[in-house]
CSV table of C-alpha atoms in Angstrom, one decimal:
chain,number,residue,atom,x,y,z
F,416,MET,CA,-12.0,-17.0,19.2
F,417,SER,CA,-11.4,-14.3,16.8
F,418,ILE,CA,-9.7,-13.6,13.5
F,419,LYS,CA,-7.6,-10.7,12.4
F,420,LEU,CA,-9.0,-8.8,9.5
F,421,ASP,CA,-7.0,-6.3,7.4
F,422,ILE,CA,-8.6,-4.4,4.6
F,423,VAL,CA,-6.0,-2.6,2.5
F,424,THR,CA,-6.2,-0.6,-0.7
F,425,ALA,CA,-3.2,0.8,-2.7
F,426,GLU,CA,-3.7,4.1,-0.9
F,427,ARG,CA,-4.2,3.2,2.7
F,428,LEU,CA,-5.0,0.7,5.4
F,429,VAL,CA,-8.8,0.9,5.7
F,430,PHE,CA,-9.5,-1.5,8.5
F,431,SER,CA,-7.4,-3.6,10.9
F,432,GLU,CA,-9.1,-5.3,13.8
F,433,GLU,CA,-9.9,-8.6,15.5
F,434,VAL,CA,-13.3,-9.8,14.4
F,435,ASP,CA,-15.6,-12.8,14.9
F,436,ILE,CA,-16.8,-13.3,11.4
F,437,VAL,CA,-16.3,-11.8,8.0
F,438,VAL,CA,-18.9,-12.1,5.2
F,439,ALA,CA,-17.5,-11.0,1.9
F,440,PRO,CA,-18.9,-10.7,-1.6
F,441,GLY,CA,-17.0,-13.4,-3.5
F,442,VAL,CA,-17.4,-13.8,-7.3
F,443,GLU,CA,-19.1,-17.1,-6.7
F,444,GLY,CA,-21.4,-15.7,-4.0
F,445,GLN,CA,-21.4,-14.5,-0.5
F,446,LEU,CA,-18.6,-16.1,1.5
F,447,GLY,CA,-18.5,-16.3,5.3
F,448,VAL,CA,-15.2,-16.7,7.0
F,449,LEU,CA,-14.8,-17.9,10.6
F,450,PRO,CA,-11.6,-18.5,12.5
F,451,HIS,CA,-9.7,-21.7,11.4
F,452,HIS,CA,-11.0,-21.5,7.9
F,453,THR,CA,-8.9,-23.4,5.4
F,454,PRO,CA,-6.5,-21.3,3.3
F,455,LEU,CA,-8.3,-19.7,0.4
F,456,MET,CA,-7.7,-17.1,-2.2
F,457,THR,CA,-10.5,-15.6,-4.2
F,458,THR,CA,-11.6,-12.6,-6.2
F,459,LEU,CA,-14.3,-10.4,-4.8
F,460,GLN,CA,-16.9,-8.4,-6.7
F,461,ALA,CA,-18.3,-5.1,-5.8
F,462,GLY,CA,-20.5,-5.4,-2.8
F,463,GLU,CA,-21.0,-5.1,0.9
F,464,LEU,CA,-18.5,-6.7,3.2
F,465,ARG,CA,-19.9,-7.4,6.6
F,466,VAL,CA,-18.0,-7.9,9.8
F,467,ARG,CA,-19.3,-9.0,13.2
F,468,LYS,CA,-17.4,-8.2,16.3
F,469,GLY,CA,-18.8,-8.8,19.8
F,470,GLY,CA,-22.5,-8.2,19.3
F,471,GLU,CA,-21.8,-5.4,16.8
F,472,GLU,CA,-22.1,-5.5,13.1
F,473,LEU,CA,-20.2,-3.3,10.8
F,474,SER,CA,-20.3,-3.0,7.0
F,475,LEU,CA,-18.0,-1.6,4.4
F,476,ALA,CA,-18.5,-1.0,0.7
F,477,ILE,CA,-15.8,-2.5,-1.4
F,478,SER,CA,-15.5,-2.3,-5.2
F,479,GLY,CA,-13.9,-5.5,-6.2
F,480,GLY,CA,-10.6,-6.9,-5.1
F,481,PHE,CA,-9.1,-10.1,-3.6
F,482,LEU,CA,-9.5,-12.0,-0.4
F,483,GLU,CA,-6.9,-14.1,1.2
F,484,VAL,CA,-7.9,-16.4,4.0
F,485,ARG,CA,-5.5,-18.0,6.4
F,486,PRO,CA,-6.4,-19.8,9.6
F,487,ASP,CA,-5.7,-16.9,11.8
F,488,ARG,CA,-6.2,-13.9,9.5
F,489,VAL,CA,-8.1,-12.5,6.6
F,490,ILE,CA,-6.6,-10.0,4.2
F,491,VAL,CA,-8.7,-8.1,1.7
F,492,LEU,CA,-6.9,-6.4,-1.1
F,493,ALA,CA,-9.6,-4.0,-2.2
F,494,ASP,CA,-9.6,-1.8,-5.3
F,495,ALA,CA,-11.4,0.7,-3.2
F,496,ALA,CA,-13.1,0.4,0.2
F,497,GLU,CA,-15.2,2.7,2.2
F,498,ARG,CA,-16.4,2.6,5.8
F,499,ALA,CA,-20.1,3.4,6.2
F,500,GLU,CA,-19.4,6.8,7.5
F,501,GLU,CA,-17.3,7.7,4.5
F,502,VAL,CA,-19.9,6.8,1.9
F,503,ASP,CA,-21.1,9.8,0.0
F,504,LEU,CA,-24.8,8.9,-0.5
F,505,ALA,CA,-25.6,11.6,-3.0
F,506,ARG,CA,-22.7,10.6,-5.2
F,507,ALA,CA,-23.5,6.9,-5.0
F,508,GLU,CA,-27.1,7.7,-5.9
F,509,ALA,CA,-26.0,9.7,-8.9
F,510,ALA,CA,-23.7,6.9,-10.0
F,511,LYS,CA,-26.4,4.4,-9.7
F,512,ARG,CA,-28.8,6.4,-11.8
F,513,ARG,CA,-26.2,7.0,-14.4
F,514,ALA,CA,-25.4,3.3,-14.6
F,515,GLN,CA,-29.1,2.4,-14.8
F,516,GLU,CA,-29.6,4.9,-17.6
F,517,TYR,CA,-26.9,3.3,-19.6
F,518,LEU,CA,-28.4,-0.1,-19.1
F,519,VAL,CA,-31.9,0.9,-20.0
F,520,HIS,CA,-30.8,2.9,-23.1
F,521,PRO,CA,-27.6,1.4,-24.3
F,522,THR,CA,-25.7,4.1,-26.2
F,523,ALA,CA,-22.9,3.4,-28.6
F,524,GLY,CA,-19.5,3.4,-27.0
F,525,VAL,CA,-20.7,2.4,-23.5
F,526,ASP,CA,-19.7,-1.0,-22.4
F,527,ILE,CA,-22.6,-2.9,-20.9
F,528,ALA,CA,-20.3,-5.0,-18.6
F,529,ARG,CA,-18.7,-1.8,-17.2
F,530,ALA,CA,-22.0,-0.2,-16.6
F,531,GLU,CA,-23.2,-3.3,-14.8
F,532,ALA,CA,-20.0,-3.2,-12.6
F,533,ALA,CA,-20.5,0.5,-11.9
F,534,LEU,CA,-24.1,-0.2,-10.9
F,535,ARG,CA,-23.0,-3.0,-8.6
F,536,ARG,CA,-20.5,-0.7,-7.0
F,537,ALA,CA,-23.0,2.1,-6.5
F,538,VAL,CA,-25.6,-0.2,-5.0
F,539,ALA,CA,-23.1,-1.6,-2.6
F,540,ARG,CA,-22.1,1.8,-1.4
F,541,LEU,CA,-25.8,2.8,-1.0
F,542,GLN,CA,-26.5,-0.3,1.0
F,543,VAL,CA,-23.7,0.4,3.4
F,544,GLY,CA,-24.4,4.1,3.6
F,545,GLU,CA,-28.1,3.6,4.1
F,546,LYS,CA,-27.6,1.1,6.9
F,547,ARG,CA,-25.6,3.6,8.8
F,548,ARG,CA,-28.2,6.3,8.3
F,549,ARG,CA,-31.0,4.1,9.6
F,550,ARG,CA,-29.0,3.3,12.6
F,551,ARG,CA,-28.4,6.9,13.4
F,552,GLN,CA,-32.0,7.8,13.1
F,553,GLU,CA,-33.3,5.1,15.5
F,554,PRO,CA,-30.8,4.8,18.3
F,555,GLY,CA,-31.1,1.7,20.3
F,556,THR,CA,-32.8,-0.4,17.6
F,557,ARG,CA,-30.7,-2.7,15.6
M,551,MET,CA,10.1,27.4,0.1
M,552,GLU,CA,12.2,25.1,2.3
M,553,MET,CA,9.3,24.8,4.8
M,554,ILE,CA,6.7,24.2,2.1
M,555,ALA,CA,8.9,21.5,0.6
M,556,THR,CA,9.4,19.9,4.0
M,557,SER,CA,5.8,19.6,4.7
M,558,LYS,CA,5.0,18.3,1.2
M,559,MET,CA,7.8,15.8,1.5
M,560,ARG,CA,6.5,14.5,4.8
M,561,ARG,CA,3.0,14.0,3.3
M,562,ALA,CA,4.4,12.3,0.2
M,563,GLN,CA,6.4,9.9,2.4
M,564,GLU,CA,3.4,9.1,4.5
M,565,ARG,CA,1.3,8.3,1.5
M,566,GLY,CA,4.1,6.0,0.2
M,567,LEU,CA,4.1,4.2,3.5
M,568,ALA,CA,0.3,3.9,3.6
M,569,GLY,CA,0.3,1.8,0.5
M,570,ARG,CA,3.0,-0.5,1.6
M,571,PRO,CA,0.8,-3.3,3.2
M,572,TYR,CA,-1.0,-3.6,-0.1
M,573,SER,CA,2.1,-3.8,-2.2
M,574,GLU,CA,3.7,-6.4,0.1
M,575,LYS,CA,0.6,-8.5,0.1
M,576,ILE,CA,0.1,-8.5,-3.7
M,577,ARG,CA,3.8,-9.3,-4.2
M,578,GLN,CA,3.5,-12.3,-1.9
M,579,VAL,CA,0.4,-13.6,-3.5
M,580,ILE,CA,1.8,-13.3,-7.1
M,581,ALA,CA,5.0,-15.1,-6.0
M,582,ASP,CA,2.8,-17.9,-4.5
M,583,LEU,CA,0.8,-18.2,-7.7
M,584,ALA,CA,3.8,-18.2,-9.9
M,585,ALA,CA,5.4,-20.9,-7.8
M,586,LEU,CA,2.5,-23.3,-8.5
M,587,PRO,CA,3.4,-26.2,-10.8
M,588,GLN,CA,2.8,-25.3,-14.4
M,589,THR,CA,0.9,-28.2,-15.8
M,590,GLY,CA,0.5,-27.4,-19.5
M,591,ARG,CA,-1.6,-24.4,-18.9
M,592,GLU,CA,-1.2,-21.3,-21.0
M,593,LEU,CA,0.9,-18.7,-19.4
M,594,HIS,CA,-0.8,-15.4,-18.7
M,595,PRO,CA,-0.1,-12.8,-21.4
M,596,LEU,CA,1.6,-10.4,-18.9
M,597,LEU,CA,4.0,-13.2,-17.8
M,598,LYS,CA,5.0,-14.3,-21.3
M,599,ARG,CA,8.4,-13.3,-22.5
M,600,ARG,CA,8.8,-12.4,-26.1
M,601,PRO,CA,11.9,-11.6,-28.2
M,602,LEU,CA,12.7,-7.9,-27.8
M,603,THR,CA,11.9,-5.8,-30.8
M,604,ARG,CA,10.4,-2.7,-29.3
M,605,MET,CA,10.2,-1.4,-25.8
M,606,ALA,CA,8.4,1.3,-23.9
M,607,ILE,CA,9.7,3.3,-21.0
M,608,VAL,CA,7.5,5.0,-18.4
M,609,HIS,CA,9.5,8.0,-17.5
M,610,ILE,CA,8.5,9.6,-14.3
M,611,THR,CA,9.8,13.0,-13.4
M,612,PRO,CA,8.6,16.1,-11.6
M,613,ASP,CA,6.6,18.8,-13.3
M,614,ARG,CA,8.8,21.6,-11.8
M,615,GLY,CA,12.4,22.5,-11.5
M,616,LEU,CA,14.3,24.1,-8.6
M,617,CYS,CA,15.0,20.8,-7.1
M,618,GLY,CA,18.8,20.4,-7.4
M,619,GLY,CA,20.1,17.8,-9.8
M,620,LEU,CA,17.1,15.6,-9.6
M,621,ASN,CA,15.6,16.3,-13.0
M,622,ALA,CA,19.0,16.1,-14.7
M,623,GLY,CA,19.8,12.9,-12.9
M,624,ILE,CA,16.7,11.0,-13.9
M,625,ASN,CA,16.7,12.3,-17.5
M,626,ARG,CA,20.4,11.3,-17.9
M,627,ARG,CA,19.7,7.9,-16.4
M,628,THR,CA,16.8,7.2,-18.7
M,629,ALA,CA,18.6,8.5,-21.8
M,630,SER,CA,21.6,6.3,-21.2
M,631,PHE,CA,19.4,3.3,-20.6
M,632,ILE,CA,17.6,3.9,-23.9
M,633,LEU,CA,21.0,4.1,-25.7
M,634,GLU,CA,22.2,0.9,-24.0
M,635,GLN,CA,19.2,-1.1,-25.0
M,636,ASN,CA,19.7,-0.1,-28.6
M,637,ILE,CA,16.2,-1.1,-29.8
M,638,PRO,CA,13.4,1.1,-31.0
M,639,SER,CA,11.6,2.6,-28.0
M,640,THR,CA,8.7,4.7,-27.2
M,641,CYS,CA,8.1,6.9,-24.2
M,642,ILE,CA,5.3,7.4,-21.7
M,643,SER,CA,6.2,10.7,-20.1
M,644,VAL,CA,4.8,11.4,-16.6
M,645,GLY,CA,5.8,14.8,-15.5
M,646,ARG,CA,6.6,17.9,-17.6
M,647,LYS,CA,10.4,18.0,-17.1
M,648,GLY,CA,10.8,14.5,-18.6
M,649,LEU,CA,8.4,15.3,-21.4
M,650,ASP,CA,10.3,18.4,-22.4
M,651,PHE,CA,13.5,16.5,-22.3
M,652,MET,CA,12.2,13.7,-24.5
M,653,ARG,CA,10.7,16.2,-26.9
M,654,ARG,CA,14.0,18.0,-27.2
M,655,ARG,CA,15.7,14.7,-28.0
M,656,GLY,CA,13.1,13.9,-30.6
M,657,ARG,CA,12.0,10.7,-28.9
M,658,ASP,CA,8.7,9.0,-29.8
M,659,ILE,CA,6.2,9.9,-27.2
M,660,ARG,CA,3.3,7.4,-26.8
M,661,ALA,CA,1.5,9.4,-24.1
M,662,GLU,CA,2.0,12.2,-21.7
M,663,PHE,CA,0.7,12.8,-18.2
M,664,THR,CA,1.5,16.1,-16.7
M,665,TRP,CA,0.4,18.1,-13.6
M,666,LEU,CA,-0.8,15.1,-11.7
M,667,GLY,CA,-0.3,17.2,-8.6
M,668,ASP,CA,1.5,16.6,-5.3
M,669,GLN,CA,-1.1,14.1,-4.2
M,670,PRO,CA,-2.2,12.0,-7.1
M,671,GLY,CA,-4.9,9.4,-6.2
M,672,TRP,CA,-4.8,5.8,-7.3
M,673,LEU,CA,-7.4,6.5,-9.9
M,674,ASP,CA,-5.4,9.3,-11.5
M,675,THR,CA,-2.6,6.9,-12.3
M,676,LEU,CA,-4.7,4.1,-13.8
M,677,PRO,CA,-4.7,5.4,-17.4
M,678,ILE,CA,-0.9,5.0,-17.4
M,679,SER,CA,-1.0,1.3,-16.6
M,680,ARG,CA,-3.9,0.9,-19.0
M,681,ILE,CA,-1.9,2.1,-21.9
M,682,ILE,CA,1.1,-0.1,-21.2
M,683,ILE,CA,-0.9,-3.2,-20.5
M,684,ASP,CA,-3.0,-2.8,-23.7
M,685,ASP,CA,0.1,-2.1,-25.8
M,686,TYR,CA,1.9,-5.1,-24.3
M,687,THR,CA,-1.0,-7.5,-24.8
M,688,ASP,CA,-1.5,-6.2,-28.4
M,689,GLY,CA,2.1,-7.0,-29.1
M,690,VAL,CA,3.0,-3.4,-29.9
M,691,ILE,CA,5.8,-3.5,-27.3
M,692,ASP,CA,7.7,-6.4,-25.9
M,693,ALA,CA,9.0,-4.9,-22.7
M,694,VAL,CA,8.2,-2.0,-20.4
M,695,TYR,CA,10.6,-0.3,-18.1
M,696,LEU,CA,9.9,2.1,-15.3
M,697,ALA,CA,12.3,5.0,-14.8
M,698,TYR,CA,11.8,7.1,-11.7
M,699,THR,CA,13.7,8.6,-8.8
M,700,GLN,CA,13.8,6.3,-5.8
M,701,PHE,CA,13.5,7.9,-2.4
M,702,VAL,CA,16.4,6.6,-0.3
M,703,SER,CA,16.5,9.3,2.4
M,704,THR,CA,16.0,13.0,2.7
M,705,MET,CA,19.5,13.5,1.5
M,706,VAL,CA,19.8,10.7,-1.1
M,707,GLN,CA,17.5,10.1,-4.1
M,708,ARG,CA,18.6,7.6,-6.7
M,709,PRO,CA,17.4,7.5,-10.3
M,710,VAL,CA,16.5,3.9,-11.2
M,711,VAL,CA,15.2,1.9,-14.2
M,712,LEU,CA,13.3,-1.2,-13.5
M,713,PRO,CA,11.5,-3.7,-15.7
M,714,ILE,CA,7.8,-4.0,-15.1
M,715,LEU,CA,6.5,-6.0,-18.0
M,716,PRO,CA,6.7,-8.9,-18.6
M,717,VAL,CA,6.1,-9.5,-14.9
M,718,ALA,CA,9.0,-11.6,-13.6
M,719,PRO,CA,7.8,-13.7,-10.7
M,720,ALA,CA,11.3,-14.9,-10.1
M,721,ALA,CA,12.3,-11.3,-9.1
M,722,ILE,CA,9.5,-11.2,-6.6
M,723,SER,CA,10.6,-12.7,-3.4
M,724,GLY,CA,8.4,-13.9,-0.5
M,725,ALA,CA,6.6,-17.1,-1.7
M,726,GLN,CA,5.3,-18.8,1.3
M,727,ASN,CA,3.9,-22.0,-0.2
M,728,VAL,CA,0.6,-22.1,1.6
M,729,ASP,CA,-1.7,-24.6,0.0
M,730,TYR,CA,-4.6,-22.3,-0.9
M,731,ILE,CA,-7.9,-23.2,-2.4
M,732,TYR,CA,-8.3,-20.8,-5.4
M,733,GLU,CA,-11.7,-19.6,-6.3
M,734,PRO,CA,-12.8,-19.6,-9.1
M,735,GLY,CA,-9.3,-21.0,-10.1
M,736,SER,CA,-5.7,-20.0,-9.7
M,737,ASP,CA,-5.5,-18.7,-13.3
M,738,GLU,CA,-8.4,-16.4,-12.8
M,739,VAL,CA,-7.0,-15.1,-9.6
M,740,LEU,CA,-3.7,-14.5,-11.2
M,741,ALA,CA,-5.3,-12.8,-14.2
M,742,GLY,CA,-7.0,-10.4,-11.8
M,743,LEU,CA,-3.9,-9.8,-9.8
M,744,LEU,CA,-1.3,-9.1,-12.5
M,745,PRO,CA,-2.8,-5.9,-13.8
M,746,ARG,CA,-3.2,-4.7,-10.2
M,747,PHE,CA,0.4,-5.4,-9.6
M,748,VAL,CA,1.4,-3.3,-12.6
M,749,GLU,CA,-0.9,-0.5,-11.5
M,750,MET,CA,0.5,-0.6,-8.0
M,751,GLN,CA,4.1,-0.4,-9.1
M,752,ILE,CA,3.4,2.6,-11.2
M,753,TYR,CA,1.4,4.3,-8.5
M,754,HIS,CA,4.2,3.7,-6.0
M,755,ALA,CA,6.9,4.9,-8.4
M,756,ILE,CA,5.0,8.2,-8.8
M,757,LEU,CA,4.7,8.6,-5.0
M,758,GLU,CA,8.4,7.9,-4.6
M,759,SER,CA,9.2,10.4,-7.3
M,760,ILE,CA,7.1,13.0,-5.5
M,761,ALA,CA,8.8,12.3,-2.2
M,762,SER,CA,12.2,12.6,-3.9
M,763,GLU,CA,11.3,15.8,-5.6
M,764,GLN,CA,10.1,17.4,-2.5
M,765,SER,CA,13.1,16.4,-0.4
M,766,ALA,CA,15.5,17.4,-3.2
M,767,ARG,CA,13.7,20.8,-3.3
M,768,MET,CA,13.9,21.1,0.4
M,769,VAL,CA,17.7,20.6,0.3
M,770,ALA,CA,18.1,22.9,-2.7
M,771,MET,CA,16.1,25.6,-1.0
M,772,ARG,CA,18.1,25.3,2.2
M,773,ASN,CA,21.3,25.6,0.3
M,774,ALA,CA,20.0,28.6,-1.5
M,775,THR,CA,19.0,30.3,1.8
M,776,GLU,CA,22.4,29.5,3.3
M,777,ASN,CA,24.3,30.7,0.2
M,778,ALA,CA,22.3,33.9,0.1
M,779,GLY,CA,23.1,34.5,3.8
M,780,GLU,CA,26.8,34.1,3.2
M,781,LEU,CA,26.6,36.4,0.2
M,782,ILE,CA,24.7,39.0,2.2
M,783,ASP,CA,27.4,38.8,5.0
M,784,GLY,CA,30.2,39.3,2.5
M,785,LEU,CA,28.5,42.1,0.7
M,786,THR,CA,27.7,43.9,4.0
M,787,LEU,CA,31.3,43.7,5.0
M,788,ILE,CA,32.4,45.2,1.6
M,789,TYR,CA,29.8,47.9,1.9
M,790,ASN,CA,30.9,48.9,5.4
M,791,LYS,CA,34.5,48.9,4.4
M,792,ALA,CA,33.7,51.2,1.5
M,793,ARG,CA,31.7,53.5,3.7
M,794,GLN,CA,34.4,53.7,6.3
M,795,GLU,CA,36.9,54.5,3.6
M,796,SER,CA,34.9,57.3,2.1
M,797,ILE,CA,34.3,58.8,5.6
M,798,THR,CA,38.0,58.7,6.3
M,799,LYS,CA,38.8,60.3,3.0
M,800,GLU,CA,36.3,63.1,3.7
M,801,LEU,CA,37.7,63.7,7.1
M,802,LEU,CA,41.2,63.9,5.7
M,803,ASP,CA,40.0,66.4,3.1
M,804,ILE,CA,38.4,68.5,5.8
M,805,SER,CA,41.3,68.4,8.2
M,806,GLY,CA,43.7,69.0,5.2
M,807,GLY,CA,41.7,72.1,4.3
M,808,VAL,CA,41.6,73.3,7.9
M,809,ALA,CA,45.4,72.8,8.1
M,810,ALA,CA,45.9,74.8,4.9
M,811,LEU,CA,43.8,77.7,6.2
M,812,THR,CA,45.6,78.1,9.5
């Protein structure tokens, strides 16, 4: 039993495959979707979207968007989405530091909510990117 | 030039197509949401219609010329639209050709975005939607129209003016009436989707405008090459005729001279 997952952004189709389970970062918490899920529409926050297919697990960094679930398919309308191999770790690290800096020393003109959102996005990308790096370094261990 | 325009056109077309699944999906979802029964809840600000007192037009044109009648076409279309509406209007100019045109006409320009390049990213276009969404919610403007050149085919590009704000769900087809659970609630989901929808429409209009520009340029350059070829053929013929004539004249002179001597 599998479910078709499409991840699209305004710029491109990022991912389109049959998968076994999707775990998405919903605004109200992590959300696991299995085949035959009841129709659902929800907003996503920045985070890690995990997918299991066969015995393999894959993760993508998404920075907010929408999730539509139908019994046979899941569609993610992401503001931006990156596969693990596309994440630029150095850039994400820099973004994270910058966001933390704002939160620790709030400066005039910087929106706290936006800094928090930026931090969440950076952390999500780091998580996804780091995971891939670990896997590459220790082949065979998962 | 023709070759360059051809490859740029192909790239622009591909980028336009790549975003299609997203735009179809978001249309569908908004249509679904709008079809939900309205039980006394407040309409989202971007859906609310107000009496028209002032409008804004997002005028999308190329930055460069040498693309046939494309710039003239879109500028004329926009200008006549503004005249037809006959209400105060302000302009958001995307592309230098349109900006110059509006400046010459002395139109009020709210913002200008030039040199976005041949491959603008989604992020590059967000400030445009930000301005119109903010102005609309603040009540500065009561309607926003989008003027750009639609890409029909390599040979045909059509200037169009479409309303984008207020969002008119009736115009969006494809409601499928699936009974969704909305989390956190249908209003929140809709509130998140509507700005995305506006952003997406603008992004797509820009991509289409680029595809149109490149194909118009390709055709213009091909015509230029062909015309130059014909011109060269004609001129070569004239040149050869003139040369032959002068040779004949000289020969006549010489043989005339010889005849006089003997």
